[in-house]
PDB file of C-alpha atoms in Angstrom:
ATOM      1  CA  MET S 194       0.099  -0.005  -0.011  1.00  0.00           C
ATOM      2  CA  ALA S 195       1.519   3.251  -0.845  1.00  0.00           C
ATOM      3  CA  GLU S 196       1.801   5.570   1.842  1.00  0.00           C
ATOM      4  CA  ALA S 197      -0.610   8.403   2.388  1.00  0.00           C
ATOM      5  CA  ALA S 198       0.977  11.769   1.976  1.00  0.00           C
ATOM      6  CA  ALA S 199      -0.461  14.911   3.942  1.00  0.00           C
ATOM      7  CA  ALA S 200       0.049  18.452   3.335  1.00  0.00           C
ATOM      8  CA  LEU S 201       1.905  20.513   6.174  1.00  0.00           C
ATOM      9  CA  GLY S 202      -0.828  21.194   8.873  1.00  0.00           C
ATOM     10  CA  GLN S 203      -3.180  18.819   8.091  1.00  0.00           C
ATOM     11  CA  PHE S 204      -1.835  16.396  10.730  1.00  0.00           C
ATOM     12  CA  ASP S 205      -0.296  15.894  14.559  1.00  0.00           C
ATOM     13  CA  PHE S 206       3.441  16.321  14.634  1.00  0.00           C
ATOM     14  CA  ALA S 207       5.163  12.739  14.411  1.00  0.00           C
ATOM     15  CA  GLY S 208       7.258  13.798  17.926  1.00  0.00           C
ATOM     16  CA  ASP S 209      10.499  12.039  19.029  1.00  0.00           C
ATOM     17  CA  ASP S 210      11.450   8.877  17.645  1.00  0.00           C
ATOM     18  CA  HIS S 211       9.524   8.768  14.476  1.00  0.00           C
ATOM     19  CA  VAL S 212      11.172   9.049  11.167  1.00  0.00           C
ATOM     20  CA  VAL S 213       9.343  11.169   8.939  1.00  0.00           C
ATOM     21  CA  PRO S 214       9.718  10.350   4.776  1.00  0.00           C
ATOM     22  CA  PHE S 215       8.943  13.818   2.872  1.00  0.00           C
ATOM     23  CA  GLN S 216       8.978  14.857  -0.771  1.00  0.00           C
ATOM     24  CA  VAL S 217       9.717  18.096  -2.277  1.00  0.00           C
ATOM     25  CA  GLU S 218       7.980  17.738  -5.793  1.00  0.00           C
ATOM     26  CA  GLY S 219       9.008  21.294  -6.904  1.00  0.00           C
ATOM     27  CA  LEU S 220      12.690  20.211  -6.401  1.00  0.00           C
ATOM     28  CA  ASP S 221      12.609  16.391  -7.091  1.00  0.00           C
ATOM     29  CA  VAL S 222      13.915  15.674  -3.599  1.00  0.00           C
ATOM     30  CA  ARG S 223      12.974  12.999  -1.513  1.00  0.00           C
ATOM     31  CA  GLY S 224      14.242  12.303   2.212  1.00  0.00           C
ATOM     32  CA  ARG S 225      13.634  11.501   5.656  1.00  0.00           C
ATOM     33  CA  ALA S 226      13.939  13.140   8.952  1.00  0.00           C
ATOM     34  CA  VAL S 227      13.873  12.566  12.386  1.00  0.00           C
ATOM     35  CA  GLN S 228      14.546  13.611  16.087  1.00  0.00           C
ATOM     36  CA  LEU S 229      15.327  11.069  18.434  1.00  0.00           C
ATOM     37  CA  GLY S 230      14.588  11.618  22.162  1.00  0.00           C
ATOM     38  CA  PRO S 231      13.495   8.772  24.689  1.00  0.00           C
ATOM     39  CA  MET S 232      14.861   5.883  22.549  1.00  0.00           C
ATOM     40  CA  LEU S 233      18.206   7.469  22.215  1.00  0.00           C
ATOM     41  CA  ASP S 234      18.795   8.307  25.962  1.00  0.00           C
ATOM     42  CA  ALA S 235      17.754   4.798  27.289  1.00  0.00           C
ATOM     43  CA  ILE S 236      20.673   3.527  24.675  1.00  0.00           C
ATOM     44  CA  LEU S 237      23.348   5.821  25.805  1.00  0.00           C
ATOM     45  CA  GLU S 238      22.576   6.323  29.587  1.00  0.00           C
ATOM     46  CA  ARG S 239      22.532   2.418  29.698  1.00  0.00           C
ATOM     47  CA  HIS S 240      26.240   2.627  29.164  1.00  0.00           C
ATOM     48  CA  HIS S 241      27.096   5.847  30.957  1.00  0.00           C
ATOM     49  CA  TYR S 242      29.619   6.818  28.052  1.00  0.00           C
ATOM     50  CA  PRO S 243      31.448  10.059  28.318  1.00  0.00           C
ATOM     51  CA  ALA S 244      29.908  13.008  26.457  1.00  0.00           C
ATOM     52  CA  PRO S 245      32.301  12.730  23.451  1.00  0.00           C
ATOM     53  CA  VAL S 246      31.433   9.119  22.842  1.00  0.00           C
ATOM     54  CA  ALA S 247      27.898   9.432  23.210  1.00  0.00           C
ATOM     55  CA  ARG S 248      27.748  12.354  20.911  1.00  0.00           C
ATOM     56  CA  LEU S 249      29.502  10.350  18.305  1.00  0.00           C
ATOM     57  CA  LEU S 250      27.363   7.262  18.957  1.00  0.00           C
ATOM     58  CA  ALA S 251      24.363   9.484  18.839  1.00  0.00           C
ATOM     59  CA  GLU S 252      25.225  10.542  15.104  1.00  0.00           C
ATOM     60  CA  VAL S 253      25.550   6.940  14.125  1.00  0.00           C
ATOM     61  CA  VAL S 254      22.366   6.091  15.511  1.00  0.00           C
ATOM     62  CA  VAL S 255      20.456   8.686  13.654  1.00  0.00           C
ATOM     63  CA  LEU S 256      22.171   7.655  10.452  1.00  0.00           C
ATOM     64  CA  THR S 257      21.309   4.183  10.732  1.00  0.00           C
ATOM     65  CA  VAL S 258      17.495   5.146  11.662  1.00  0.00           C
ATOM     66  CA  LEU S 259      17.364   7.410   8.508  1.00  0.00           C
ATOM     67  CA  LEU S 260      18.696   4.943   6.408  1.00  0.00           C
ATOM     68  CA  GLY S 261      17.323   1.520   7.995  1.00  0.00           C
ATOM     69  CA  THR S 262      13.968   2.833   7.849  1.00  0.00           C
ATOM     70  CA  SER S 263      13.742   3.093   3.950  1.00  0.00           C
ATOM     71  CA  LEU S 264      14.558  -0.784   3.483  1.00  0.00           C
ATOM     72  CA  LYS S 265      11.728  -2.424   1.555  1.00  0.00           C
ATOM     73  CA  PHE S 266      12.232  -6.091   2.669  1.00  0.00           C
ATOM     74  CA  ASP S 267      12.871  -7.742   5.945  1.00  0.00           C
ATOM     75  CA  GLY S 268      16.385  -7.587   7.164  1.00  0.00           C
ATOM     76  CA  LYS S 269      19.091  -5.680   8.985  1.00  0.00           C
ATOM     77  CA  PHE S 270      20.742  -2.707   8.250  1.00  0.00           C
ATOM     78  CA  THR S 271      24.096  -1.786   9.951  1.00  0.00           C
ATOM     79  CA  VAL S 272      26.407   0.998  10.109  1.00  0.00           C
ATOM     80  CA  GLN S 273      29.828   0.529  11.629  1.00  0.00           C
ATOM     81  CA  THR S 274      33.234   2.495  12.059  1.00  0.00           C
ATOM     82  CA  LYS S 275      36.330   1.131  13.088  1.00  0.00           C
ATOM     83  CA  GLY S 276      39.409   3.446  13.360  1.00  0.00           C
ATOM     84  CA  ASP S 277      42.675   4.197  15.087  1.00  0.00           C
ATOM     85  CA  GLY S 278      41.477   6.675  17.272  1.00  0.00           C
ATOM     86  CA  PRO S 279      40.526   6.643  21.083  1.00  0.00           C
ATOM     87  CA  VAL S 280      36.959   5.591  19.973  1.00  0.00           C
ATOM     88  CA  ASP S 281      37.767   2.669  17.914  1.00  0.00           C
ATOM     89  CA  LEU S 282      34.510   1.171  17.196  1.00  0.00           C
ATOM     90  CA  LEU S 283      31.063   2.443  16.582  1.00  0.00           C
ATOM     91  CA  VAL S 284      28.120   0.134  15.497  1.00  0.00           C
ATOM     92  CA  ALA S 285      24.428   0.406  15.181  1.00  0.00           C
ATOM     93  CA  ASP S 286      22.117  -1.971  13.656  1.00  0.00           C
ATOM     94  CA  PHE S 287      18.377  -1.603  12.418  1.00  0.00           C
ATOM     95  CA  SER S 288      16.244  -4.587  12.309  1.00  0.00           C
ATOM     96  CA  THR S 289      12.973  -4.272  10.230  1.00  0.00           C
ATOM     97  CA  PRO S 290      10.729  -3.049  11.048  1.00  0.00           C
ATOM     98  CA  GLU S 291      11.135  -0.911  13.980  1.00  0.00           C
ATOM     99  CA  ASN S 292      14.100  -2.002  16.553  1.00  0.00           C
ATOM    100  CA  VAL S 293      17.480  -0.345  16.897  1.00  0.00           C
ATOM    101  CA  ARG S 294      20.473  -0.941  18.981  1.00  0.00           C
ATOM    102  CA  ALA S 295      24.030   0.574  19.250  1.00  0.00           C
ATOM    103  CA  TYR S 296      27.355   0.151  21.006  1.00  0.00           C
ATOM    104  CA  ALA S 297      30.569   2.188  21.394  1.00  0.00           C
ATOM    105  CA  ARG S 298      34.297   0.907  22.383  1.00  0.00           C
ATOM    106  CA  PHE S 299      36.743   3.461  23.526  1.00  0.00           C
ATOM    107  CA  ASP S 300      40.130   3.405  25.274  1.00  0.00           C
ATOM    108  CA  ARG S 301      39.563   5.293  28.192  1.00  0.00           C
ATOM    109  CA  ALA S 302      43.172   6.606  28.537  1.00  0.00           C
ATOM    110  CA  LEU S 303      43.246   7.709  25.075  1.00  0.00           C
ATOM    111  CA  LEU S 304      40.179   9.168  25.236  1.00  0.00           C
ATOM    112  CA  ASP S 305      41.420  11.409  28.572  1.00  0.00           C
ATOM    113  CA  GLN S 306      44.130  12.343  26.774  1.00  0.00           C
ATOM    114  CA  ALA S 307      42.038  13.581  23.792  1.00  0.00           C
ATOM    115  CA  ILE S 308      39.578  15.561  25.937  1.00  0.00           C
ATOM    116  CA  ALA S 309      42.382  17.241  28.261  1.00  0.00           C
ATOM    117  CA  SER S 310      44.124  18.388  24.911  1.00  0.00           C
ATOM    118  CA  GLY S 311      40.890  19.704  23.530  1.00  0.00           C
ATOM    119  CA  GLU S 312      40.762  17.013  20.585  1.00  0.00           C
ATOM    120  CA  THR S 313      37.603  16.099  20.736  1.00  0.00           C
ATOM    121  CA  GLU S 314      36.202  16.615  16.971  1.00  0.00           C
ATOM    122  CA  PRO S 315      34.642  13.459  15.519  1.00  0.00           C
ATOM    123  CA  GLU S 316      37.469  13.191  13.181  1.00  0.00           C
ATOM    124  CA  GLN S 317      39.885  13.134  16.053  1.00  0.00           C
ATOM    125  CA  LEU S 318      38.339  10.640  18.180  1.00  0.00           C
ATOM    126  CA  LEU S 319      37.934   8.484  15.359  1.00  0.00           C
ATOM    127  CA  GLY S 320      41.204   8.508  13.498  1.00  0.00           C
ATOM    128  CA  LYS S 321      41.792   6.850  10.320  1.00  0.00           C
ATOM    129  CA  GLY S 322      39.707   3.671   9.306  1.00  0.00           C
ATOM    130  CA  VAL S 323      36.728   2.839   7.704  1.00  0.00           C
ATOM    131  CA  LEU S 324      32.888   3.210   7.394  1.00  0.00           C
ATOM    132  CA  ALA S 325      30.803   0.295   6.656  1.00  0.00           C
ATOM    133  CA  PHE S 326      27.290  -0.072   5.888  1.00  0.00           C
ATOM    134  CA  THR S 327      25.905  -3.359   5.514  1.00  0.00           C
ATOM    135  CA  ILE S 328      22.512  -4.827   4.044  1.00  0.00           C
ATOM    136  CA  ASP S 329      21.664  -8.244   5.185  1.00  0.00           C
ATOM    137  CA  GLN S 330      18.439  -9.756   3.968  1.00  0.00           C
ATOM    138  CA  GLY S 331      18.652 -13.123   5.809  1.00  0.00           C
ATOM    139  CA  LYS S 332      19.960 -16.415   4.683  1.00  0.00           C
ATOM    140  CA  PHE S 333      18.366 -16.048   1.235  1.00  0.00           C
ATOM    141  CA  ALA S 334      20.496 -13.540   0.147  1.00  0.00           C
ATOM    142  CA  GLN S 335      24.671 -12.509   0.502  1.00  0.00           C
ATOM    143  CA  PRO S 336      25.051  -9.284   2.844  1.00  0.00           C
ATOM    144  CA  TYR S 337      26.054  -6.341   0.836  1.00  0.00           C
ATOM    145  CA  GLN S 338      28.536  -3.875   2.458  1.00  0.00           C
ATOM    146  CA  GLY S 339      29.846  -0.717   1.169  1.00  0.00           C
ATOM    147  CA  ILE S 340      32.867   0.933   2.644  1.00  0.00           C
ATOM    148  CA  VAL S 341      34.248   4.232   2.575  1.00  0.00           C
ATOM    149  CA  ALA S 342      37.496   5.711   4.343  1.00  0.00           C
ATOM    150  CA  LEU S 343      37.527   7.784   7.314  1.00  0.00           C
ATOM    151  CA  ASP S 344      39.559  10.536   6.104  1.00  0.00           C
ATOM    152  CA  GLY S 345      39.606  13.161   8.860  1.00  0.00           C
ATOM    153  CA  THR S 346      35.875  14.581   7.777  1.00  0.00           C
ATOM    154  CA  SER S 347      32.588  14.719   9.594  1.00  0.00           C
ATOM    155  CA  LEU S 348      30.236  11.601   9.679  1.00  0.00           C
ATOM    156  CA  GLU S 349      27.815  13.251   7.525  1.00  0.00           C
ATOM    157  CA  GLU S 350      30.112  14.304   5.020  1.00  0.00           C
ATOM    158  CA  ILE S 351      31.538  10.555   4.939  1.00  0.00           C
ATOM    159  CA  ALA S 352      27.990   9.229   4.819  1.00  0.00           C
ATOM    160  CA  GLY S 353      27.619  11.592   1.710  1.00  0.00           C
ATOM    161  CA  VAL S 354      30.797  10.287  -0.035  1.00  0.00           C
ATOM    162  CA  TYR S 355      29.059   6.845   0.338  1.00  0.00           C
ATOM    163  CA  PHE S 356      26.155   7.413  -1.610  1.00  0.00           C
ATOM    164  CA  ARG S 357      28.144   9.519  -4.681  1.00  0.00           C
ATOM    165  CA  GLN S 358      30.451   6.282  -4.671  1.00  0.00           C
ATOM    166  CA  SER S 359      28.031   3.425  -4.154  1.00  0.00           C
ATOM    167  CA  GLU S 360      24.501   4.820  -5.276  1.00  0.00           C
ATOM    168  CA  GLN S 361      25.345   7.596  -7.511  1.00  0.00           C
ATOM    169  CA  ILE S 362      22.430   9.543  -6.240  1.00  0.00           C
ATOM    170  CA  PRO S 363      23.138  13.506  -5.454  1.00  0.00           C
ATOM    171  CA  THR S 364      22.564  13.264  -1.666  1.00  0.00           C
ATOM    172  CA  ARG S 365      23.137  15.584   1.389  1.00  0.00           C
ATOM    173  CA  VAL S 366      23.125  14.218   5.045  1.00  0.00           C
ATOM    174  CA  ARG S 367      22.618  16.138   8.007  1.00  0.00           C
ATOM    175  CA  LEU S 368      23.401  14.946  11.448  1.00  0.00           C
ATOM    176  CA  ALA S 369      23.359  16.495  14.812  1.00  0.00           C
ATOM    177  CA  ALA S 370      23.484  15.536  18.771  1.00  0.00           C
ATOM    178  CA  ALA S 371      23.188  17.522  22.119  1.00  0.00           C
ATOM    179  CA  GLU S 372      22.701  17.398  26.004  1.00  0.00           C
ATOM    180  CA  LEU S 373      19.992  18.718  27.405  1.00  0.00           C
ATOM    181  CA  PHE S 374      19.903  19.869  31.060  1.00  0.00           C
ATOM    182  CA  ASP S 375      16.525  20.673  32.691  1.00  0.00           C
ATOM    183  CA  ARG S 376      14.223  19.622  35.571  1.00  0.00           C
ATOM    184  CA  ASP S 377      11.762  17.328  35.598  1.00  0.00           C
ATOM    185  CA  ASP S 378       7.761  17.331  36.822  1.00  0.00           C
ATOM    186  CA  ALA S 379       9.090  17.508  40.231  1.00  0.00           C
ATOM    187  CA  GLY S 380      11.909  20.304  39.748  1.00  0.00           C
ATOM    188  CA  LYS S 381      14.564  17.879  40.066  1.00  0.00           C
ATOM    189  CA  PRO S 382      17.795  18.084  37.921  1.00  0.00           C
ATOM    190  CA  ARG S 383      17.665  16.237  34.716  1.00  0.00           C
ATOM    191  CA  HIS S 384      20.133  15.137  32.269  1.00  0.00           C
ATOM    192  CA  ARG S 385      19.073  13.822  28.403  1.00  0.00           C
ATOM    193  CA  TRP S 386      20.351  13.164  25.040  1.00  0.00           C
ATOM    194  CA  ARG S 387      18.594  14.310  22.037  1.00  0.00           C
ATOM    195  CA  ALA S 388      19.726  13.901  18.002  1.00  0.00           C
ATOM    196  CA  GLY S 389      18.167  14.619  14.759  1.00  0.00           C
ATOM    197  CA  GLY S 390      19.275  13.966  11.292  1.00  0.00           C
ATOM    198  CA  LEU S 391      17.739  14.676   7.733  1.00  0.00           C
ATOM    199  CA  VAL S 392      18.728  12.991   4.350  1.00  0.00           C
ATOM    200  CA  ALA S 393      17.721  14.368   0.991  1.00  0.00           C
ATOM    201  CA  GLN S 394      18.220  12.993  -2.359  1.00  0.00           C
ATOM    202  CA  PHE S 395      17.675  14.035  -5.725  1.00  0.00           C
ATOM    203  CA  LEU S 396      15.467  11.944  -7.821  1.00  0.00           C
ATOM    204  CA  PRO S 397      14.512  13.393 -10.975  1.00  0.00           C
ATOM    205  CA  GLU S 398      12.156  11.526 -13.627  1.00  0.00           C
ATOM    206  CA  ALA S 399      14.953  12.133 -16.183  1.00  0.00           C
ATOM    207  CA  PRO S 400      18.392  10.031 -14.819  1.00  0.00           C
ATOM    208  CA  GLU S 401      20.452  12.437 -16.663  1.00  0.00           C
ATOM    209  CA  ARG S 402      19.354  15.399 -14.682  1.00  0.00           C
ATOM    210  CA  MET S 403      21.335  13.520 -11.869  1.00  0.00           C
ATOM    211  CA  ARG S 404      24.962  14.840 -13.043  1.00  0.00           C
ATOM    212  CA  GLN S 405      27.060  16.280 -10.350  1.00  0.00           C
ATOM    213  CA  PRO S 406      30.834  17.392  -9.872  1.00  0.00           C
ATOM    214  CA  ASP S 407      33.247  14.457 -10.504  1.00  0.00           C
ATOM    215  CA  LEU S 408      35.164  13.002  -7.364  1.00  0.00           C
ATOM    216  CA  HIS S 409      38.730  14.244  -7.442  1.00  0.00           C
ATOM    217  CA  GLY S 410      40.879  12.067  -9.330  1.00  0.00           C
ATOM    218  CA  GLY S 411      43.920  12.267  -7.049  1.00  0.00           C
ATOM    219  CA  ASP S 412      47.451  13.383  -7.566  1.00  0.00           C
ATOM    220  CA  GLY S 413      47.497  14.924 -11.620  1.00  0.00           C
ATOM    221  CA  ASP S 414      43.789  15.934 -11.161  1.00  0.00           C
ATOM    222  CA  THR S 415      43.911  19.591 -12.368  1.00  0.00           C
ATOM    223  CA  GLY S 416      40.164  19.554 -11.460  1.00  0.00           C
ATOM    224  CA  ASP S 417      39.259  21.307 -14.518  1.00  0.00           C
ATOM    225  CA  ARG S 418      37.028  18.465 -15.968  1.00  0.00           C
ATOM    226  CA  PRO S 419      33.858  19.665 -17.603  1.00  0.00           C
ATOM    227  CA  HIS S 420      30.799  18.793 -15.030  1.00  0.00           C
ATOM    228  CA  GLY S 421      27.655  20.316 -13.834  1.00  0.00           C
ATOM    229  CA  GLU S 422      24.760  20.348 -11.282  1.00  0.00           C
ATOM    230  CA  ASP S 423      20.993  20.704 -11.770  1.00  0.00           C
ATOM    231  CA  ASP S 424      19.594  23.796 -10.683  1.00  0.00           C
ATOM    232  CA  ALA S 425      16.737  22.138  -8.798  1.00  0.00           C
ATOM    233  CA  TRP S 426      19.765  19.896  -6.801  1.00  0.00           C
ATOM    234  CA  THR S 427      21.979  23.012  -6.089  1.00  0.00           C
ATOM    235  CA  GLU S 428      18.925  25.131  -4.544  1.00  0.00           C
ATOM    236  CA  ALA S 429      17.634  21.838  -2.535  1.00  0.00           C
ATOM    237  CA  ARG S 430      21.478  21.183  -1.060  1.00  0.00           C
ATOM    238  CA  SER S 431      21.918  24.834  -0.501  1.00  0.00           C
ATOM    239  CA  LEU S 432      18.517  24.860   1.675  1.00  0.00           C
ATOM    240  CA  VAL S 433      19.688  21.712   3.619  1.00  0.00           C
ATOM    241  CA  GLU S 434      22.970  23.372   4.055  1.00  0.00           C
ATOM    242  CA  THR S 435      21.153  26.267   5.981  1.00  0.00           C
ATOM    243  CA  ILE S 436      20.017  23.743   8.953  1.00  0.00           C
ATOM    244  CA  ASP S 437      21.587  24.536  12.165  1.00  0.00           C
ATOM    245  CA  ALA S 438      22.362  21.844  14.755  1.00  0.00           C
ATOM    246  CA  ASP S 439      20.256  23.128  17.168  1.00  0.00           C
ATOM    247  CA  GLU S 440      17.316  22.958  14.578  1.00  0.00           C
ATOM    248  CA  LEU S 441      17.904  19.259  14.400  1.00  0.00           C
ATOM    249  CA  THR S 442      17.438  18.565  17.894  1.00  0.00           C
ATOM    250  CA  ASP S 443      15.277  21.303  19.330  1.00  0.00           C
ATOM    251  CA  PRO S 444      12.324  19.495  20.873  1.00  0.00           C
ATOM    252  CA  GLN S 445      10.386  23.085  20.239  1.00  0.00           C
ATOM    253  CA  VAL S 446      10.984  22.761  16.629  1.00  0.00           C
ATOM    254  CA  GLY S 447       9.822  19.350  15.571  1.00  0.00           C
ATOM    255  CA  THR S 448      10.766  17.606  12.313  1.00  0.00           C
ATOM    256  CA  GLU S 449       7.545  18.742  10.551  1.00  0.00           C
ATOM    257  CA  ARG S 450       8.239  22.538  11.495  1.00  0.00           C
ATOM    258  CA  LEU S 451      12.033  22.133  10.262  1.00  0.00           C
ATOM    259  CA  LEU S 452      10.925  20.745   6.924  1.00  0.00           C
ATOM    260  CA  PHE S 453       8.222  23.318   6.678  1.00  0.00           C
ATOM    261  CA  ARG S 454      10.900  25.963   7.624  1.00  0.00           C
ATOM    262  CA  LEU S 455      13.109  24.509   4.650  1.00  0.00           C
ATOM    263  CA  PHE S 456      10.883  23.570   1.693  1.00  0.00           C
ATOM    264  CA  HIS S 457       7.506  25.360   2.144  1.00  0.00           C
ATOM    265  CA  GLU S 458       7.928  27.836  -0.692  1.00  0.00           C
ATOM    266  CA  ARG S 459       8.603  24.383  -3.198  1.00  0.00           C
ATOM    267  CA  GLY S 460       5.492  22.213  -1.729  1.00  0.00           C
ATOM    268  CA  VAL S 461       6.798  19.814   0.910  1.00  0.00           C
ATOM    269  CA  ARG S 462       4.804  16.991   1.485  1.00  0.00           C
ATOM    270  CA  VAL S 463       5.015  14.478   4.301  1.00  0.00           C
ATOM    271  CA  PHE S 464       4.225  10.751   4.670  1.00  0.00           C
ATOM    272  CA  GLU S 465       2.937   8.364   7.502  1.00  0.00           C
ATOM    273  CA  PRO S 466       5.773   8.456  10.257  1.00  0.00           C
ATOM    274  CA  ARG S 467       7.772   5.581  11.199  1.00  0.00           C
ATOM    275  CA  ALA S 468       8.381   4.677  14.880  1.00  0.00           C
ATOM    276  CA  VAL S 469      11.371   3.326  15.900  1.00  0.00           C
ATOM    277  CA  PHE S 470      12.178   1.251  19.337  1.00  0.00           C
ATOM    278  CA  ASP S 471      15.246   0.403  21.519  1.00  0.00           C
ATOM    279  CA  ARG S 472      15.145  -3.237  21.351  1.00  0.00           C
ATOM    280  CA  CYS S 473      17.926  -5.676  21.320  1.00  0.00           C
ATOM    281  CA  SER S 474      18.118  -8.848  19.142  1.00  0.00           C
ATOM    282  CA  CYS S 475      19.639 -10.937  21.938  1.00  0.00           C
ATOM    283  CA  SER S 476      18.019 -13.648  23.920  1.00  0.00           C
ATOM    284  CA  ARG S 477      18.701 -16.378  26.290  1.00  0.00           C
ATOM    285  CA  GLU S 478      17.952 -19.156  23.601  1.00  0.00           C
ATOM    286  CA  LYS S 479      20.569 -17.534  20.733  1.00  0.00           C
ATOM    287  CA  ILE S 480      23.354 -17.244  23.382  1.00  0.00           C
ATOM    288  CA  GLY S 481      22.756 -20.654  24.728  1.00  0.00           C
ATOM    289  CA  ASN S 482      23.116 -22.047  21.358  1.00  0.00           C
ATOM    290  CA  VAL S 483      26.607 -20.356  20.738  1.00  0.00           C
ATOM    291  CA  LEU S 484      27.712 -21.403  24.048  1.00  0.00           C
ATOM    292  CA  LYS S 485      26.644 -25.129  23.376  1.00  0.00           C
ATOM    293  CA  GLY S 486      29.063 -25.223  20.463  1.00  0.00           C
ATOM    294  CA  PHE S 487      32.004 -24.560  22.524  1.00  0.00           C
ATOM    295  CA  THR S 488      34.093 -27.646  23.405  1.00  0.00           C
ATOM    296  CA  ALA S 489      34.058 -29.330  26.945  1.00  0.00           C
ATOM    297  CA  GLU S 490      37.642 -27.640  27.515  1.00  0.00           C
ATOM    298  CA  GLU S 491      36.066 -24.011  26.554  1.00  0.00           C
ATOM    299  CA  ILE S 492      33.105 -24.196  28.772  1.00  0.00           C
ATOM    300  CA  GLU S 493      35.469 -25.516  31.714  1.00  0.00           C
ATOM    301  CA  ALA S 494      37.550 -22.392  30.989  1.00  0.00           C
ATOM    302  CA  SER S 495      34.623 -20.056  30.780  1.00  0.00           C
ATOM    303  CA  GLN S 496      32.866 -21.172  34.108  1.00  0.00           C
ATOM    304  CA  GLU S 497      33.139 -19.374  37.476  1.00  0.00           C
ATOM    305  CA  ASN S 498      31.714 -21.342  40.704  1.00  0.00           C
ATOM    306  CA  GLY S 499      29.893 -23.583  37.984  1.00  0.00           C
ATOM    307  CA  GLU S 500      28.303 -21.050  36.162  1.00  0.00           C
ATOM    308  CA  ILE S 501      28.832 -18.888  32.936  1.00  0.00           C
ATOM    309  CA  SER S 502      27.898 -15.334  32.329  1.00  0.00           C
ATOM    310  CA  VAL S 503      27.461 -13.626  29.261  1.00  0.00           C
ATOM    311  CA  THR S 504      26.594 -10.231  29.151  1.00  0.00           C
ATOM    312  CA  CYS S 505      25.392  -8.202  25.897  1.00  0.00           C
ATOM    313  CA  GLU S 506      27.654  -5.456  24.750  1.00  0.00           C
ATOM    314  CA  PHE S 507      24.140  -3.479  23.357  1.00  0.00           C
ATOM    315  CA  CYS S 508      21.673  -3.913  25.862  1.00  0.00           C
ATOM    316  CA  SER S 509      23.866  -4.897  28.822  1.00  0.00           C
ATOM    317  CA  THR S 510      21.519  -8.019  29.557  1.00  0.00           C
ATOM    318  CA  THR S 511      23.368 -10.555  31.296  1.00  0.00           C
ATOM    319  CA  TYR S 512      22.621 -14.461  30.874  1.00  0.00           C
ATOM    320  CA  ARG S 513      23.609 -17.288  33.321  1.00  0.00           C
ATOM    321  CA  PHE S 514      23.878 -20.494  32.552  1.00  0.00           C
ATOM    322  CA  GLU S 515      24.767 -23.491  34.710  1.00  0.00           C
ATOM    323  CA  ALA S 516      27.919 -25.231  33.277  1.00  0.00           C
ATOM    324  CA  THR S 517      26.082 -28.671  33.312  1.00  0.00           C
ATOM    325  CA  GLU S 518      23.387 -27.459  30.797  1.00  0.00           C
ATOM    326  CA  LEU S 519      25.778 -26.755  28.181  1.00  0.00           C
ATOM    327  CA  GLN S 520      27.857 -29.712  28.545  1.00  0.00           C
ATOM    328  CA  PRO S 521      27.783 -31.949  24.974  1.00  0.00           C
ATOM    329  CA  ALA S 522      25.669 -35.176  25.078  1.00  0.00           C
ATOM    330  CA  GLU S 523      27.592 -38.200  25.710  1.00  0.00           C
TER     331      GLU S 523
END
């Protein structure tokens, strides 16, 4: 069934933790926008990440949600960074139709050094490495993975390079995360995380209009190759680039209001929002099946006081097994 469109002002706001698809017919642009609140806060606070790490992971979660909710099939979409910086691993995955989980790994000593020296920009924390996008449709299809380099630029810029290289669709991505300090209904101090993002793509009916400047060819490239960009995409991209980070995270702005600010002169339309939830895919049964593949020697080495404990890195749930449950049948 096709998604039902509504003109701005003819519906209730989607609110936090809902992805809002949109279309700007006057510019041949489609996209998705989101503001994450309670869902993201639960993921980050569960691990008590230091603020620079939490901010990075929040951006990865936003990117994963924006792209994962566009899947038209049952499966899993994963965004993962691996680098040589203080934050050496960020991973978030979206399991259709609505479940999100995420995890960050960092070196505490290196992170403290980076904070002390003021080197907390995303590119400084991630270092050199790769950003990978993986689509897994299950056992009936081979996973697809696209990889781009972590090259010292922001995550949103690197994501744009991925689209340009792999899908060859003119795309602009915006990501932002913020800490909020306020008071709850009882007047007690409260700390919360929020994040927001938007992805816009140029999808005209005539594919030849999707031309864009070529990527730099490396050494010896004078940059004087003929290239061009459609005026409609130039306008759309320029509008997206005017977004302030505060607008993406401000709960008083809201996703639909932001879209109206950007595109109302060109006839923006929004579609049915997609809710997303903080839900891990781990289970006692899955972990038990993994442990049952251990040898008797591995089980013996893993147990303590006759028990094996396994904690999920994503949701921090601990599963305990009696060693006798896992002994291979004789």
